[in-house]
Coordinates of C-alpha atoms in Angstrom, one line a residue:
Chain A
X1 CA -13.4 -9.2 -40.4
X2 CA -16.5 -8.9 -38.2
X3 CA -19.7 -8.0 -40.0
X4 CA -23.0 -7.1 -38.2
X5 CA -26.0 -6.0 -40.2
X6 CA -29.3 -4.8 -38.8
X7 CA -32.8 -4.3 -40.3
X8 CA -34.9 -2.4 -40.6
X9 CA -32.9 0.9 -40.2
X10 CA -36.0 2.8 -39.1
X11 CA -39.3 1.7 -37.6
X12 CA -42.3 3.7 -36.5
X13 CA -45.0 2.2 -34.3
X14 CA -48.1 3.1 -32.5
X15 CA -48.1 2.5 -28.8
X16 CA -49.2 -1.1 -28.1
X17 CA -47.9 -2.6 -31.3
X18 CA -45.4 -5.4 -31.5
X19 CA -42.2 -5.4 -33.5
X20 CA -39.3 -7.6 -34.6
X21 CA -35.7 -6.4 -35.2
X22 CA -33.2 -8.5 -37.0
X23 CA -29.4 -8.8 -36.8
X24 CA -27.3 -10.9 -39.2
X25 CA -23.7 -11.5 -38.3
X26 CA -20.6 -13.1 -39.8
X27 CA -18.8 -16.3 -39.0
X28 CA -16.2 -14.5 -36.9
X29 CA -18.7 -13.4 -34.4
X30 CA -18.7 -15.6 -31.3
X31 CA -21.2 -13.8 -29.0
X32 CA -24.0 -11.3 -29.4
X33 CA -25.3 -8.5 -27.4
X34 CA -28.4 -6.3 -27.8
X35 CA -28.4 -2.7 -26.5
X36 CA -30.9 0.2 -26.3
X37 CA -29.5 3.6 -26.7
X38 CA -31.8 6.2 -25.2
X39 CA -32.1 9.8 -26.4
X40 CA -29.5 10.9 -23.9
X41 CA -26.9 8.5 -25.3
X42 CA -26.9 5.9 -22.6
X43 CA -26.3 2.4 -23.9
X44 CA -28.4 0.0 -21.9
X45 CA -27.7 -3.7 -21.9
X46 CA -30.7 -5.7 -23.0
X47 CA -29.4 -9.2 -23.7
X48 CA -26.2 -11.1 -23.9
X49 CA -27.3 -14.0 -26.1
X50 CA -24.8 -16.1 -28.0
X51 CA -27.5 -18.7 -28.7
X52 CA -31.0 -19.6 -27.6
X53 CA -33.8 -17.5 -26.3
X54 CA -34.1 -15.1 -23.4
X55 CA -37.0 -13.0 -22.1
X56 CA -37.1 -9.9 -19.9
X57 CA -40.5 -8.4 -19.5
X58 CA -41.9 -7.2 -22.8
X59 CA -38.6 -7.9 -24.5
X60 CA -37.2 -11.2 -25.7
X61 CA -34.4 -12.2 -28.0
X62 CA -33.5 -15.3 -30.0
X63 CA -30.1 -16.1 -31.5
X64 CA -29.7 -19.0 -34.0
X65 CA -26.0 -19.2 -34.1
X66 CA -25.9 -21.9 -36.8
X67 CA -27.7 -19.6 -39.2
X68 CA -25.9 -16.4 -38.0
X69 CA -28.9 -14.3 -37.0
X70 CA -30.5 -12.9 -33.9
X71 CA -34.0 -11.4 -33.4
X72 CA -35.2 -8.9 -30.8
X73 CA -38.9 -8.9 -30.1
X74 CA -40.7 -5.9 -28.5
X75 CA -44.2 -6.5 -27.4
X76 CA -46.9 -4.0 -26.4
X77 CA -44.5 -1.1 -27.2
X78 CA -44.4 2.0 -25.1
X79 CA -43.2 5.5 -25.9
X80 CA -40.3 4.9 -23.6
X81 CA -39.1 2.1 -25.9
X82 CA -38.1 4.8 -28.5
X83 CA -34.4 5.1 -29.3
X84 CA -31.8 3.2 -31.2
X85 CA -31.4 -0.5 -30.8
X86 CA -28.0 -2.0 -31.6
X87 CA -26.8 -5.5 -31.9
X88 CA -23.1 -6.0 -31.4
X89 CA -20.9 -9.1 -32.0
X90 CA -17.8 -10.0 -30.2
X91 CA -14.7 -11.6 -31.6
X92 CA -11.8 -11.7 -29.1
X93 CA -12.0 -8.5 -27.1
X94 CA -13.5 -6.5 -30.0
X95 CA -17.2 -5.6 -29.9
X96 CA -18.5 -4.5 -33.3
X97 CA -21.9 -2.8 -33.6
X98 CA -24.4 -2.9 -36.4
X99 CA -25.7 0.4 -37.8
X100 CA -28.8 0.2 -35.5
X101 CA -32.5 0.4 -35.8
X102 CA -34.1 3.8 -35.0
X103 CA -37.4 3.0 -33.2
X104 CA -40.0 5.6 -32.7
X105 CA -43.1 4.7 -30.7
X106 CA -45.9 7.3 -31.1
X107 CA -48.7 7.7 -28.4
Chain B
X1 CA -24.1 -2.8 -9.2
X2 CA -23.5 -2.6 -12.9
X3 CA -22.6 1.1 -13.0
X4 CA -19.8 2.7 -15.0
X5 CA -19.4 6.4 -14.4
X6 CA -17.9 9.1 -16.7
X7 CA -16.9 12.7 -16.1
X8 CA -17.4 15.2 -17.4
X9 CA -20.8 14.8 -19.0
X10 CA -20.1 17.6 -21.5
X11 CA -16.8 19.2 -22.6
X12 CA -16.1 22.1 -24.9
X13 CA -12.5 22.7 -25.8
X14 CA -10.4 24.6 -28.3
X15 CA -7.9 23.0 -30.6
X16 CA -4.9 24.0 -28.5
X17 CA -6.4 22.8 -25.2
X18 CA -5.4 19.8 -23.1
X19 CA -8.2 18.0 -21.3
X20 CA -8.9 14.6 -19.9
X21 CA -11.9 12.3 -19.8
X22 CA -12.4 10.0 -16.8
X23 CA -14.1 6.7 -16.4
X24 CA -14.6 4.6 -13.2
X25 CA -16.0 1.2 -12.4
X26 CA -16.3 -0.7 -9.2
X27 CA -17.5 -4.1 -10.5
X28 CA -14.1 -5.7 -10.3
X29 CA -13.9 -5.9 -14.0
X30 CA -10.5 -6.5 -15.5
X31 CA -11.1 -5.0 -19.0
X32 CA -11.9 -1.4 -19.9
X33 CA -12.7 0.2 -23.2
X34 CA -13.0 3.5 -25.0
X35 CA -15.4 4.0 -27.8
X36 CA -16.1 7.0 -30.1
X37 CA -19.6 7.6 -31.4
X38 CA -20.5 10.2 -34.1
X39 CA -24.1 11.4 -34.5
X40 CA -26.4 8.7 -36.1
X41 CA -23.6 6.2 -36.2
X42 CA -22.7 3.2 -34.0
X43 CA -20.0 3.3 -31.4
X44 CA -16.5 2.5 -32.7
X45 CA -13.8 0.9 -30.6
X46 CA -10.7 3.0 -29.9
X47 CA -8.8 1.3 -27.1
X48 CA -8.9 -1.9 -24.9
X49 CA -7.1 -2.3 -21.6
X50 CA -6.8 -5.7 -20.1
X51 CA -5.4 -6.1 -16.6
X52 CA -4.3 -2.5 -16.8
X53 CA -2.3 -3.0 -19.9
X54 CA -3.1 -1.6 -23.4
X55 CA -4.1 -4.6 -25.5
X56 CA -5.8 -3.0 -28.5
X57 CA -5.3 0.4 -30.2
X58 CA -7.5 0.7 -33.2
X59 CA -5.0 3.0 -35.0
X60 CA -6.2 6.0 -33.1
X61 CA -4.3 9.3 -33.7
X62 CA -1.7 10.1 -31.0
X63 CA -3.7 13.2 -30.0
X64 CA -5.8 10.7 -28.0
X65 CA -3.7 9.2 -25.2
X66 CA -5.3 6.5 -22.9
X67 CA -4.1 5.8 -19.4
X68 CA -5.2 3.1 -16.9
X69 CA -3.9 4.1 -13.5
X70 CA -5.5 1.1 -11.8
X71 CA -8.1 -1.6 -12.4
X72 CA -11.0 0.7 -11.6
X73 CA -10.0 3.9 -13.5
X74 CA -9.5 4.7 -17.2
X75 CA -8.5 8.1 -18.5
X76 CA -8.4 9.5 -22.0
X77 CA -6.1 12.5 -22.4
X78 CA -6.9 14.9 -25.2
X79 CA -4.5 17.3 -26.9
X80 CA -4.6 19.3 -30.1
X81 CA -7.9 17.9 -31.2
X82 CA -9.6 18.7 -34.4
X83 CA -13.3 19.8 -34.9
X84 CA -14.0 16.4 -36.5
X85 CA -13.1 14.8 -33.1
X86 CA -16.3 16.2 -31.7
X87 CA -18.4 13.1 -30.7
X88 CA -19.8 11.1 -27.8
X89 CA -17.0 9.2 -26.0
X90 CA -18.2 6.1 -24.3
X91 CA -16.3 4.0 -21.7
X92 CA -17.1 0.4 -21.0
X93 CA -15.9 -2.4 -18.8
X94 CA -16.2 -6.2 -18.7
X95 CA -14.8 -9.3 -17.1
X96 CA -12.7 -9.5 -20.2
X97 CA -12.6 -11.6 -23.3
X98 CA -16.0 -11.8 -24.9
X99 CA -18.0 -11.2 -21.7
X100 CA -20.8 -8.6 -21.5
X101 CA -19.6 -5.0 -21.7
X102 CA -21.3 -2.4 -19.6
X103 CA -21.3 1.2 -20.8
X104 CA -21.1 4.5 -19.0
X105 CA -23.3 7.5 -19.9
X106 CA -20.6 9.1 -22.1
X107 CA -18.9 12.4 -22.4
X108 CA -20.2 14.7 -25.2
X109 CA -17.2 16.5 -26.6
X110 CA -17.3 19.6 -28.8
X111 CA -14.0 20.8 -30.3
X112 CA -14.1 24.4 -31.5

């Protein structure tokens, strides 16, 4: 079956700090997405990144498909970055989420 | 526009009630999904509709009954739920297959 593992489970930062979140996924995963879930529960698409590197403002992501991992980089973190970050892998029509990284950014 | 809307935002129901959750998208997507998310856990897939036909049912109890009246709408009919069914119910849509899924804001359900 599909396996998606995220680390770390929790991360506390001071505003302005940088961070790296990691996602390992199994062979059956074909594509990868990163989401941010805000405190109100809304899942916001960050990246659809089966391979390579993408950047969007202070966020960037890299997926190395041959080694089955993806990294999400957050630079110059802000309090509004707080929430849960999920990576999710697709296999067929199934999207399977990792357990998430709970990020808290303190002012 | 990448918006998926869900109503209601919050729902409280008794174990003998019948209620429905609604989801709508106007992105021309051909696949729609229901997920269930318990507190401090990731979303879990419940159902997948592709071209208005149910393609995946992840062994969900029959007290949850999905319906796809047309390509833009997805309903989840609820009947005789249990308190453990209390959760955030998320709807999503995509172009299908392994394409990007876009999520609605969810319905927070409390079963008393």
